[in-house]
Short mmCIF file of C-alpha atoms and ligand atoms in Angstrom, two decimals:
data_model
loop_
_atom_site.label_atom_id
_atom_site.label_comp_id
_atom_site.label_asym_id
_atom_site.label_seq_id
_atom_site.Cartn_x
_atom_site.Cartn_y
_atom_site.Cartn_z
CA UNK A 26 137.81 104.65 132.03
CA UNK A 27 141.28 103.64 130.84
CA UNK A 28 143.68 105.14 128.31
CA UNK A 29 142.14 103.37 125.34
CA UNK A 30 138.67 104.69 126.19
CA UNK A 31 136.91 108.00 125.72
CA UNK A 32 133.54 109.57 126.55
CA UNK A 33 131.66 111.45 123.84
CA UNK A 34 128.13 112.83 123.75
CA UNK A 35 125.58 111.33 121.36
CA UNK A 36 122.14 112.62 120.40
CA UNK A 37 119.34 110.82 118.60
CA UNK A 38 116.13 112.44 117.42
CA UNK A 39 112.84 110.56 117.18
CA UNK A 40 111.02 112.66 114.64
CA UNK A 41 107.83 112.90 112.62
CA UNK A 42 108.80 114.50 109.33
CA UNK A 43 106.80 117.15 107.51
CA UNK A 44 105.60 115.57 104.28
CA UNK A 45 102.82 117.66 102.76
CA UNK A 46 103.58 118.02 99.06
CA UNK A 47 100.64 120.33 98.30
CA UNK A 48 102.05 123.24 100.26
CA UNK A 49 105.17 124.14 98.30
CA UNK A 50 106.42 120.83 96.89
CA UNK A 51 109.82 119.39 97.57
CA UNK A 52 111.44 122.65 98.55
CA UNK A 53 108.92 123.26 101.33
CA UNK A 54 109.35 119.69 102.60
CA UNK A 55 113.13 120.04 102.66
CA UNK A 56 113.09 123.48 104.23
CA UNK A 57 110.70 122.55 107.02
CA UNK A 58 112.53 119.36 107.92
CA UNK A 59 115.99 120.92 107.74
CA UNK A 60 114.73 123.78 109.88
CA UNK A 61 113.60 121.20 112.47
CA UNK A 62 116.89 119.29 112.23
CA UNK A 63 118.77 122.51 112.85
CA UNK A 64 116.60 123.35 115.85
CA UNK A 65 117.08 119.93 117.49
CA UNK A 66 120.78 119.79 116.59
CA UNK A 67 121.21 123.17 118.28
CA UNK A 68 119.48 121.90 121.44
CA UNK A 69 121.75 118.86 121.40
CA UNK A 70 124.82 121.02 120.88
CA UNK A 71 123.94 123.05 123.98
CA UNK A 72 124.17 119.76 125.88
CA UNK A 73 127.57 119.07 124.38
CA UNK A 74 126.61 116.64 121.61
CA UNK A 75 129.40 115.61 119.25
CA UNK A 76 127.09 113.72 116.91
CA UNK A 77 123.36 113.61 116.18
CA UNK A 78 121.43 110.89 114.37
CA UNK A 79 118.19 111.51 112.45
CA UNK A 80 115.64 108.82 111.54
CA UNK A 81 115.16 106.90 108.33
CA UNK A 82 113.03 108.92 105.88
CA UNK A 83 113.44 111.89 108.23
CA UNK A 84 114.44 114.41 105.56
CA UNK A 85 111.77 113.66 102.96
CA UNK A 86 108.95 112.03 104.92
CA UNK A 87 107.76 108.46 104.97
CA UNK A 88 105.73 108.47 101.76
CA UNK A 89 108.07 107.17 99.10
CA UNK A 90 105.95 104.18 98.24
CA UNK A 91 102.78 106.16 97.71
CA UNK A 92 104.21 109.20 95.95
CA UNK A 93 103.99 109.23 92.18
CA UNK A 94 107.11 109.17 90.10
CA UNK A 95 107.49 112.91 89.58
CA UNK A 96 107.06 113.66 93.28
CA UNK A 97 109.46 110.86 94.20
CA UNK A 98 112.07 112.20 91.76
CA UNK A 99 111.78 115.72 93.11
CA UNK A 100 112.53 114.37 96.57
CA UNK A 101 115.79 112.63 95.71
CA UNK A 102 119.23 114.18 95.99
CA UNK A 103 122.74 113.28 94.81
CA UNK A 104 125.17 112.50 97.63
CA UNK A 105 128.88 113.09 97.00
CA UNK A 106 131.18 110.10 97.52
CA UNK A 107 133.27 110.47 100.71
CA UNK A 108 136.38 109.92 98.56
CA UNK A 109 135.60 113.20 96.72
CA UNK A 110 136.15 115.11 100.01
CA UNK A 111 133.40 117.59 99.35
CA UNK A 112 131.70 119.99 101.76
CA UNK A 113 128.50 121.09 99.97
CA UNK A 114 128.46 124.19 102.22
CA UNK A 115 131.30 125.54 100.06
CA UNK A 116 129.05 125.66 96.99
CA UNK A 117 126.35 128.16 97.72
CA UNK A 118 124.07 128.73 94.76
CA UNK A 119 121.40 131.26 95.54
CA UNK A 120 119.25 130.25 92.57
CA UNK A 121 118.85 126.58 93.37
CA UNK A 122 117.80 125.18 96.72
CA UNK A 123 120.15 122.35 97.67
CA UNK A 124 119.31 120.39 100.81
CA UNK A 125 122.81 118.91 100.98
CA UNK A 126 124.31 122.39 101.01
CA UNK A 127 122.02 123.48 103.86
CA UNK A 128 122.75 120.37 105.94
CA UNK A 129 126.48 120.72 105.39
CA UNK A 130 126.33 124.32 106.63
CA UNK A 131 124.37 123.24 109.74
CA UNK A 132 127.10 120.71 110.56
CA UNK A 133 129.79 123.35 110.03
CA UNK A 134 128.04 126.06 112.02
CA UNK A 135 127.35 123.73 114.99
CA UNK A 136 130.68 121.90 114.64
CA UNK A 137 129.01 118.56 115.05
CA UNK A 138 128.61 115.31 113.12
CA UNK A 139 125.21 114.94 111.44
CA UNK A 140 123.86 111.57 110.30
CA UNK A 141 120.95 112.08 107.90
CA UNK A 142 118.93 109.43 106.06
CA UNK A 143 117.62 110.43 102.64
CA UNK A 144 116.54 109.21 99.22
CA UNK A 145 119.69 109.34 97.13
CA UNK A 146 119.73 109.81 93.39
CA UNK A 147 122.76 108.21 91.77
CA UNK A 148 123.88 107.05 88.36
CA UNK A 149 124.65 103.58 87.14
CA UNK A 150 125.34 101.91 83.82
CA UNK A 151 122.63 99.65 82.46
CA UNK A 152 123.28 96.41 80.49
CA UNK A 153 123.90 98.39 77.29
CA UNK A 154 126.41 100.69 78.93
CA UNK A 155 124.02 103.67 79.00
CA UNK A 156 123.84 105.90 82.06
CA UNK A 157 120.62 105.51 84.04
CA UNK A 158 119.36 106.85 87.35
CA UNK A 159 119.28 104.56 90.39
CA UNK A 160 117.98 105.38 93.84
CA UNK A 161 119.18 104.29 97.24
CA UNK A 162 117.96 104.67 100.80
CA UNK A 163 121.11 106.32 102.14
CA UNK A 164 122.68 107.64 105.31
CA UNK A 165 124.95 110.62 104.64
CA UNK A 166 127.36 111.68 107.39
CA UNK A 167 128.67 115.26 107.61
CA UNK A 168 131.68 115.99 109.77
CA UNK A 169 132.20 119.10 111.90
CA UNK A 170 133.39 121.05 108.85
CA UNK A 171 130.45 119.97 106.72
CA UNK A 172 132.37 117.40 104.65
CA UNK A 173 130.57 114.23 103.57
CA UNK A 174 132.66 111.57 105.33
CA UNK A 175 130.41 108.53 104.87
CA UNK A 176 127.67 107.40 102.51
CA UNK A 177 125.99 104.17 103.46
CA UNK A 178 123.26 102.72 101.25
CA UNK A 179 120.71 100.40 102.85
CA UNK A 180 121.56 96.80 102.16
CA UNK A 181 118.34 95.09 103.25
CA UNK A 182 115.33 96.91 101.86
CA UNK A 183 111.93 96.31 103.43
CA UNK A 184 109.36 96.55 100.62
CA UNK A 185 110.87 99.72 99.14
CA UNK A 186 110.37 99.24 95.41
CA UNK A 187 111.86 102.59 94.38
CA UNK A 188 115.26 101.72 95.79
CA UNK A 189 118.08 99.38 94.87
CA UNK A 190 119.99 97.53 97.58
CA UNK A 191 123.51 98.75 98.20
CA UNK A 192 126.19 97.38 95.90
CA UNK A 193 128.90 98.59 98.34
CA UNK A 194 131.09 96.51 100.65
CA UNK A 195 130.61 96.42 104.44
CA UNK A 196 133.29 99.03 105.01
CA UNK A 197 131.21 101.69 103.22
CA UNK A 198 129.30 101.70 106.53
CA UNK A 199 132.42 102.67 108.53
CA UNK A 200 133.78 106.07 109.39
CA UNK A 201 136.11 107.40 112.08
CA UNK A 202 135.48 110.67 113.91
CA UNK A 203 137.94 113.37 115.02
CA UNK A 204 137.49 112.06 118.58
CA UNK A 205 139.04 108.74 117.55
CA UNK A 206 135.89 106.60 117.60
CA UNK A 207 134.99 104.37 114.63
CA UNK A 208 131.29 103.95 113.88
CA UNK A 209 129.37 101.52 111.70
CA UNK A 210 126.15 102.63 110.03
CA UNK A 211 122.99 100.66 109.37
CA UNK A 212 119.41 101.40 108.34
CA UNK A 213 116.30 99.84 109.93
CA UNK A 214 115.85 96.25 108.64
CA UNK A 215 119.66 95.89 108.38
CA UNK A 216 119.68 95.36 112.16
CA UNK A 217 118.36 91.80 111.77
CA UNK A 218 121.04 90.74 109.26
CA UNK A 219 124.66 89.70 109.44
CA UNK A 220 125.96 92.66 107.47
CA UNK A 221 127.11 95.35 107.41
CA UNK A 222 127.19 96.22 111.10
CA UNK A 223 127.23 92.77 112.70
CA UNK A 224 130.11 91.89 110.34
CA UNK A 225 131.91 95.15 111.16
CA UNK A 226 131.59 94.40 114.88
CA UNK A 227 133.29 91.04 114.25
CA UNK A 228 135.88 92.13 111.64
CA UNK A 229 136.61 95.74 112.52
CA UNK A 230 135.87 95.51 116.26
CA UNK A 231 133.52 98.47 115.90
CA UNK A 232 131.87 99.20 119.25
CA UNK A 233 129.60 102.07 118.23
CA UNK A 234 126.72 101.48 115.85
CA UNK A 235 124.49 104.17 114.36
CA UNK A 236 121.03 103.27 113.11
CA UNK A 237 118.41 105.36 111.36
CA UNK A 238 115.14 103.48 111.41
CA UNK A 239 111.40 103.55 110.69
CA UNK A 240 110.72 100.31 112.54
CA UNK A 241 107.34 98.55 112.65
CA UNK A 242 106.54 97.07 116.06
CA UNK A 243 105.30 93.51 116.08
CA UNK A 244 104.27 91.69 119.21
CA UNK A 245 105.59 89.81 120.99
CA UNK A 246 109.07 89.33 119.52
CA UNK A 247 109.84 92.44 117.48
CA UNK A 248 109.03 95.46 119.61
CA UNK A 249 111.53 98.25 119.01
CA UNK A 250 113.07 98.54 122.52
CA UNK A 251 113.54 94.78 122.77
CA UNK A 252 115.27 94.56 119.39
CA UNK A 253 117.44 97.58 120.21
CA UNK A 254 118.41 96.40 123.68
CA UNK A 255 119.04 92.84 122.49
CA UNK A 256 121.38 94.00 119.73
CA UNK A 257 123.36 96.35 121.99
CA UNK A 258 123.58 93.93 124.89
CA UNK A 259 124.40 90.76 122.99
CA UNK A 260 127.08 92.35 120.81
CA UNK A 261 128.45 94.54 123.61
CA UNK A 262 128.13 97.66 121.47
CA UNK A 263 126.78 101.14 121.98
CA UNK A 264 123.76 101.66 119.76
CA UNK A 265 122.67 105.16 118.72
CA UNK A 266 119.27 104.59 117.15
CA UNK A 267 116.82 107.21 115.86
CA UNK A 268 113.32 106.06 114.91
CA UNK A 269 110.62 107.76 112.89
CA UNK A 270 107.77 108.87 115.17
CA UNK A 271 104.46 107.58 113.84
CA UNK A 272 102.74 105.56 116.59
CA UNK A 273 99.72 104.70 114.40
CA UNK A 274 102.05 102.79 112.06
CA UNK A 275 103.84 101.12 114.98
CA UNK A 276 106.86 103.41 114.61
CA UNK A 277 108.16 104.38 118.01
CA UNK A 278 111.17 103.86 120.22
CA UNK A 279 114.67 105.35 120.01
CA UNK A 280 117.64 105.69 122.28
CA UNK A 281 121.28 105.52 123.20
CA UNK A 282 122.03 101.99 124.39
CA UNK A 283 125.21 101.47 126.41
CA UNK A 284 126.00 97.85 125.58
CA UNK A 285 129.73 98.55 125.65
CA UNK A 286 129.71 99.94 129.20
CA UNK A 287 127.06 99.91 131.91
CA UNK A 288 124.05 98.50 129.99
CA UNK A 289 121.97 101.28 131.48
CA UNK A 290 120.12 102.69 128.52
CA UNK A 291 118.64 106.10 127.74
CA UNK A 292 115.64 105.33 125.59
CA UNK A 293 112.17 106.57 124.81
CA UNK A 294 109.05 104.60 123.92
CA UNK A 295 106.09 106.92 124.32
CA UNK A 296 103.32 107.48 121.79
CA UNK A 297 102.50 110.82 123.42
CA UNK A 298 106.03 112.22 123.35
CA UNK A 299 105.90 114.09 120.06
CA UNK A 300 109.38 114.58 118.66
CA UNK A 301 111.87 113.52 121.28
CA UNK A 302 115.57 114.12 121.69
CA UNK A 303 117.78 111.72 123.65
CA UNK A 304 121.21 113.06 124.56
CA UNK A 305 123.65 110.89 126.45
CA UNK A 306 127.31 110.55 127.35
CA UNK A 307 128.75 107.38 125.83
CA UNK A 308 131.84 105.58 127.03
CA UNK A 309 133.64 103.62 124.35
CA UNK A 310 136.91 102.35 122.99
CA UNK A 311 139.19 104.44 120.79
CA UNK A 312 140.10 103.07 117.39
CA UNK A 313 142.77 105.71 116.80
CA UNK A 314 144.28 108.63 118.77
CA UNK A 315 141.80 111.52 118.96
CA UNK A 316 142.61 114.78 117.16
CA UNK A 317 140.08 116.56 119.31
CA UNK A 318 138.81 115.62 122.76
CA UNK A 319 135.06 115.82 123.29
CA UNK A 320 133.99 118.45 125.76
CA UNK A 321 131.47 116.66 127.97
CA UNK A 322 128.64 118.73 129.37
CA UNK A 323 126.24 116.05 130.59
CA UNK A 324 127.09 113.60 133.34
CA UNK A 325 123.89 111.65 132.75
CA UNK A 326 121.42 111.26 129.88
CA UNK A 327 118.63 113.71 129.12
CA UNK A 328 115.38 112.94 127.33
CA UNK A 329 113.52 115.97 126.04
CA UNK A 330 109.99 115.62 124.71
CA UNK A 331 108.64 118.31 122.40
CA UNK A 332 104.92 117.63 122.77
CA UNK A 333 102.44 119.37 120.55
CA UNK A 334 98.71 119.78 121.14
CA UNK A 335 97.69 116.67 119.16
CA UNK A 336 100.14 114.34 120.87
CA UNK A 337 97.81 113.53 123.76
CA UNK A 338 95.56 111.50 121.47
CA UNK A 339 98.14 109.49 119.53
CA UNK A 340 97.55 105.74 119.42
CA UNK A 341 100.31 103.15 119.37
CA UNK A 342 99.35 100.33 116.99
CA UNK A 343 101.27 97.12 117.28
CA UNK A 344 100.92 94.32 114.78
CA UNK A 345 100.55 90.84 116.18
CA UNK A 346 102.63 88.14 114.67
CA UNK A 347 102.63 85.57 117.40
CA UNK A 348 100.14 83.25 115.78
CA UNK A 349 102.76 82.68 113.14
CA UNK A 350 105.52 82.11 115.57
CA UNK A 351 104.15 80.29 118.59
CA UNK A 352 104.00 76.96 116.93
CA UNK A 353 104.80 75.07 120.05
CA UNK A 354 104.06 76.01 123.60
CA UNK A 355 103.75 74.73 127.11
CA UNK A 356 101.04 76.18 129.34
CA UNK A 357 102.65 76.56 132.70
CA UNK A 358 99.35 76.52 134.57
CA UNK A 359 98.45 73.04 133.33
CA UNK A 360 99.57 71.62 136.60
CA UNK A 361 99.59 74.09 139.48
CA UNK A 362 103.11 75.14 140.30
CA UNK A 363 104.56 74.43 143.70
CA UNK A 364 104.98 77.72 145.44
CA UNK A 365 107.87 76.71 147.63
CA UNK A 366 109.98 74.84 145.17
CA UNK A 367 111.52 75.08 141.77
CA UNK A 368 109.22 74.12 138.90
CA UNK A 369 110.43 72.85 135.55
CA UNK A 370 108.98 73.04 132.06
CA UNK A 371 110.35 72.35 128.65
CA UNK A 372 109.19 72.45 125.06
CA UNK A 373 110.93 71.59 121.81
CA UNK A 374 110.43 72.69 118.24
CA UNK A 375 112.40 70.58 115.78
CA UNK A 376 115.90 70.46 117.24
CA UNK A 377 115.52 73.53 119.47
CA UNK A 378 114.65 72.63 123.06
CA UNK A 379 113.73 75.43 125.47
CA UNK A 380 113.56 74.98 129.19
CA UNK A 381 112.39 77.02 132.07
CA UNK A 382 112.95 76.58 135.75
CA UNK A 383 110.92 78.98 137.83
CA UNK A 384 109.38 79.90 141.15
CA UNK A 385 105.88 81.27 141.46
CA UNK A 386 104.84 82.56 144.87
CA UNK A 387 101.68 84.43 143.90
CA UNK A 388 98.22 83.17 144.82
CA UNK A 389 96.90 84.12 141.36
CA UNK A 390 96.38 81.48 138.75
CA UNK A 391 99.57 81.22 136.74
CA UNK A 392 99.08 82.61 133.23
CA UNK A 393 102.40 82.19 131.51
CA UNK A 394 103.43 80.06 128.58
CA UNK A 395 106.78 78.75 127.56
CA UNK A 396 107.10 78.95 123.76
CA UNK A 397 109.55 77.60 121.24
CA UNK A 398 109.93 78.29 117.56
CA UNK A 399 112.57 77.21 115.13
CA UNK A 400 112.19 78.04 111.45
CA UNK A 401 111.24 80.69 108.94
CA UNK A 402 109.61 83.96 109.84
CA UNK A 403 108.22 86.19 107.06
CA UNK A 404 109.39 89.82 107.14
CA UNK A 405 109.09 92.17 104.21
CA UNK A 406 109.52 89.97 101.16
CA UNK A 407 112.04 87.69 102.86
CA UNK A 408 111.96 84.60 105.01
CA UNK A 409 114.26 84.95 107.99
CA UNK A 410 115.54 81.97 109.90
CA UNK A 411 114.84 82.54 113.59
CA UNK A 412 114.93 80.49 116.76
CA UNK A 413 113.01 81.64 119.80
CA UNK A 414 112.70 80.48 123.39
CA UNK A 415 110.35 82.69 125.39
CA UNK A 416 108.10 83.07 128.40
CA UNK A 417 104.95 85.03 127.62
CA UNK A 418 102.37 86.35 130.02
CA UNK A 419 98.78 85.68 128.89
CA UNK A 420 95.61 87.29 130.11
CA UNK A 421 93.83 83.94 130.13
CA UNK A 422 94.45 80.38 129.08
CA UNK A 423 93.47 81.40 125.52
CA UNK A 424 96.66 81.59 123.51
CA UNK A 425 95.33 84.65 121.68
CA UNK A 426 95.59 86.66 124.88
CA UNK A 427 99.31 86.06 125.29
CA UNK A 428 101.58 89.10 125.40
CA UNK A 429 98.76 91.60 125.30
CA UNK A 430 100.59 94.60 126.55
CA UNK A 431 97.73 96.69 127.77
CA UNK A 432 95.81 94.40 130.08
CA UNK A 433 92.43 95.34 131.49
CA UNK A 434 92.67 97.56 134.58
CA UNK A 435 91.10 94.71 136.58
CA UNK A 436 94.00 92.38 135.79
CA UNK A 437 95.84 91.66 139.01
CA UNK A 438 99.51 92.45 139.31
CA UNK A 439 101.71 89.45 139.75
CA UNK A 440 105.25 88.46 140.41
CA UNK A 441 107.07 85.83 138.39
CA UNK A 442 110.36 84.20 139.22
CA UNK A 443 113.21 83.93 140.00
CA UNK A 444 113.56 81.94 136.79
CA UNK A 445 116.06 80.69 134.25
CA UNK A 446 115.14 80.36 130.58
CA UNK A 447 117.49 78.51 128.27
CA UNK A 448 117.72 76.78 124.93
CA UNK A 449 120.15 74.80 122.80
CA UNK A 450 120.33 77.11 119.78
CA UNK A 451 122.12 76.49 116.52
CA UNK A 452 122.11 80.21 115.58
CA UNK A 453 125.02 82.51 114.67
CA UNK A 454 124.03 84.84 117.49
CA UNK A 455 121.30 85.13 120.13
CA UNK A 456 119.67 88.26 121.56
CA UNK A 457 118.03 88.59 125.00
CA UNK A 458 114.88 90.63 125.73
CA UNK A 459 112.62 91.26 128.71
CA UNK A 460 109.77 93.75 128.93
CA UNK A 461 107.09 94.62 131.46
CA UNK A 462 103.38 94.93 130.70
CA UNK A 463 103.63 98.72 130.84
CA UNK A 464 106.12 98.73 127.89
CA UNK A 465 109.21 99.40 130.00
CA UNK A 466 112.30 97.30 129.43
CA UNK A 467 113.37 95.31 132.45
CA UNK A 468 116.73 96.84 133.35
CA UNK A 469 119.66 94.74 132.17
CA UNK A 470 121.18 94.59 135.63
CA UNK A 471 118.17 92.59 136.86
CA UNK A 472 119.02 89.56 134.73
CA UNK A 473 122.04 87.77 133.39
CA UNK A 474 122.50 86.72 129.79
CA UNK A 475 125.01 84.16 128.69
CA UNK A 476 125.86 82.61 125.33
CA UNK A 477 127.89 79.48 125.88
CA UNK A 478 129.88 77.44 123.44
CA UNK A 479 127.88 74.70 121.68
CA UNK A 480 124.95 77.11 121.15
CA UNK A 481 123.44 77.04 124.62
CA UNK A 482 122.04 80.46 125.69
CA UNK A 483 120.31 81.48 128.87
CA UNK A 484 118.56 84.36 130.59
CA UNK A 485 118.74 84.20 134.36
CA UNK A 486 116.62 86.25 136.77
CA UNK A 487 117.98 85.89 140.28
CA UNK A 488 115.03 87.87 141.57
CA UNK A 489 111.43 87.75 140.47
CA UNK A 490 109.83 90.51 138.48
CA UNK A 491 106.46 92.31 138.67
CA UNK A 492 104.10 92.24 135.70
CA UNK A 493 106.36 90.54 133.22
CA UNK A 494 105.04 90.71 129.64
CA UNK A 495 107.71 88.61 127.98
CA UNK A 496 111.25 87.40 128.37
CA UNK A 497 112.85 85.64 125.45
CA UNK A 498 115.99 84.73 123.62
CA UNK A 499 115.91 85.11 119.85
CA UNK A 500 118.54 83.49 117.70
CA UNK A 501 119.37 84.33 114.09
CA UNK A 502 120.88 81.91 111.62
CA UNK A 503 121.82 84.36 108.88
CA UNK A 504 123.08 81.83 106.36
CA UNK A 505 119.77 79.93 106.37
CA UNK A 506 117.63 82.92 105.26
CA UNK A 507 115.70 82.70 102.02
CA UNK A 508 116.09 85.95 100.05
C1 LIG B 625 101.84 113.52 91.10
O1 LIG B 625 101.29 113.92 92.34
C2 LIG B 625 101.25 115.34 92.49
C3 LIG B 625 100.81 115.62 93.92
O2 LIG B 625 99.67 114.91 94.25
C4 LIG B 625 100.35 115.97 91.44
O3 LIG B 625 100.36 117.37 91.58
C5 LIG B 625 100.89 115.60 90.06
O4 LIG B 625 100.03 116.06 89.06
C6 LIG B 625 101.05 114.07 89.95
N1 LIG B 625 101.75 113.81 88.70
C7 LIG B 625 101.40 112.82 87.89
C8 LIG B 625 102.22 112.64 86.65
O5 LIG B 625 100.45 112.09 88.13
C1 LIG B 626 137.62 100.19 111.53
O1 LIG B 626 137.20 101.07 110.51
C2 LIG B 626 137.64 102.40 110.66
C3 LIG B 626 136.98 103.23 109.59
O2 LIG B 626 137.26 102.71 108.31
C4 LIG B 626 139.17 102.46 110.60
O3 LIG B 626 139.61 103.77 110.78
C5 LIG B 626 139.70 101.59 111.72
O4 LIG B 626 141.09 101.54 111.62
C6 LIG B 626 139.12 100.18 111.63
N1 LIG B 626 139.51 99.48 112.83
C7 LIG B 626 139.94 98.23 112.84
C8 LIG B 626 140.28 97.67 114.18
O5 LIG B 626 140.01 97.57 111.84
C1 LIG B 627 118.75 70.15 121.62
O1 LIG B 627 118.38 69.16 122.56
C2 LIG B 627 117.52 68.13 122.01
C3 LIG B 627 117.07 67.23 123.15
O2 LIG B 627 118.14 66.85 123.92
C4 LIG B 627 118.28 67.38 120.92
O3 LIG B 627 117.44 66.40 120.34
C5 LIG B 627 118.70 68.38 119.86
O4 LIG B 627 119.47 67.76 118.86
C6 LIG B 627 119.50 69.51 120.48
N1 LIG B 627 119.72 70.53 119.44
C7 LIG B 627 120.93 71.00 119.17
C8 LIG B 627 120.99 72.06 118.10
O5 LIG B 627 121.93 70.65 119.74
C1 LIG B 628 106.58 100.45 134.49
O1 LIG B 628 106.67 99.92 135.77
C2 LIG B 628 107.95 100.05 136.40
C3 LIG B 628 107.91 99.31 137.72
O2 LIG B 628 106.79 99.62 138.44
C4 LIG B 628 108.27 101.52 136.57
O3 LIG B 628 109.56 101.66 137.14
C5 LIG B 628 108.25 102.18 135.19
O4 LIG B 628 108.47 103.56 135.30
C6 LIG B 628 106.90 101.95 134.51
N1 LIG B 628 106.97 102.45 133.16
C7 LIG B 628 106.05 103.21 132.61
C8 LIG B 628 106.26 103.60 131.17
O5 LIG B 628 105.07 103.60 133.23
#
């Protein structure tokens, strides 16, 4: 670590919020969740955490779209503008329960940064100049004295009809901590767009990104750990990402990703974990001289699972979207591969050509496909422009069995590679991913990733890998999206 770098301690909480309205209304929901936040923040503080990130919808529960208007309203709160320099902890009113006041006092008592996502109630002027209420899906950041130092409103909503998209500029997502590190905020679906955080990485040179999310896993190309790792690795940024825990809705997977330094991530992806706290040292670059040096306690990451009795029977549901995306594919077993020599395959979709050179030493029948896709992909109420080159493992020659992540116990293990997967992309940016059939990410050090000039990107495995589920490069062409 050199003079322009520093190590701080980050915590992220994967959390299933309390959301039962019938047992005390909004106040009970706030109190229970803030009580939990305080408990986990205290655990993180004991491990030296400087900052803790809570998931999207973590304060009020993930029910905004089904709650009726009066319940929704009761679960929204005003958030002071950072420019007002307000610490709600200073305004204790014993008659009215104020969640912002409680959170601010937690930050002050623990002397740590808190990043909370909530439903914000704000005011705007309508066409006639009258004041009306507007609602945002907002991350509020409290500093160590309980002051609101950032307020970022979600830019890219994912079917959230109660909320308006942020009218603020990209720098509303930025804040700098007393330890001299600048962060950029983003919320869930924002991670697949070019702003605010991708733009802040380019313009502001931000190297530490904070994300509150309630992600929905889709196989094979949008599983949470793959998206998170790809973002952190491709952009070379640390990613502190806290997901909502609700495996039955495909919401799972959080972590501290060290894209700026060693690429060795501390992440969790376990439907039986219950609430789970990831605490990790993070090496990064200073954006200004620190006023206060972090006091490191941990030398390596810790993952603490707070299992409850029901967690043993949770079921992880993943939506399949590959039939929409695998428009073009090459079945690698069509001609038997030569075990002793390099095999080649290629497949094109419009002007994207993907190629694979690979070795296959196993005696099993080869059950992998090379796939290419280049075009629109529906997500929420948008059409995203994506380009994908991927290798997918399939349980049989039936394309519908590709990238099934929980194969039958009788399925033999196999070993694929070394291999190189590449494509001539025309995207703004490409993201690499590789996962095993048991849902673990393949460690970044196992494979190289390179984005060359002229759009060519490649993933290169110099050694083969056991039980590969998928390895792919996904490109995004932000300007071609249809809103
Ligand atoms: C809204 O839902 C709550 C909780 O289910 C219920 O108590 C209340 O009567 C509902 N209000 C309206 C206007 O439907
Ligand atoms: C990035 O943004 C932070 C927060 O606004 C600011 O303090 C810092 O100076 C900016 N850094 C650069 C390199 O622009
Ligand atoms: C990719 O390669 C194919 C085949 O050589 C070519 O037709 C296509 O134009 C290339 N695409 C780009 C974006 O360069
Ligand atoms: C998946 O398999 C790899 C390699 O055998 C192992 O290191 C890893 O711990 C496994 N992951 C899970 C979640 O079982």
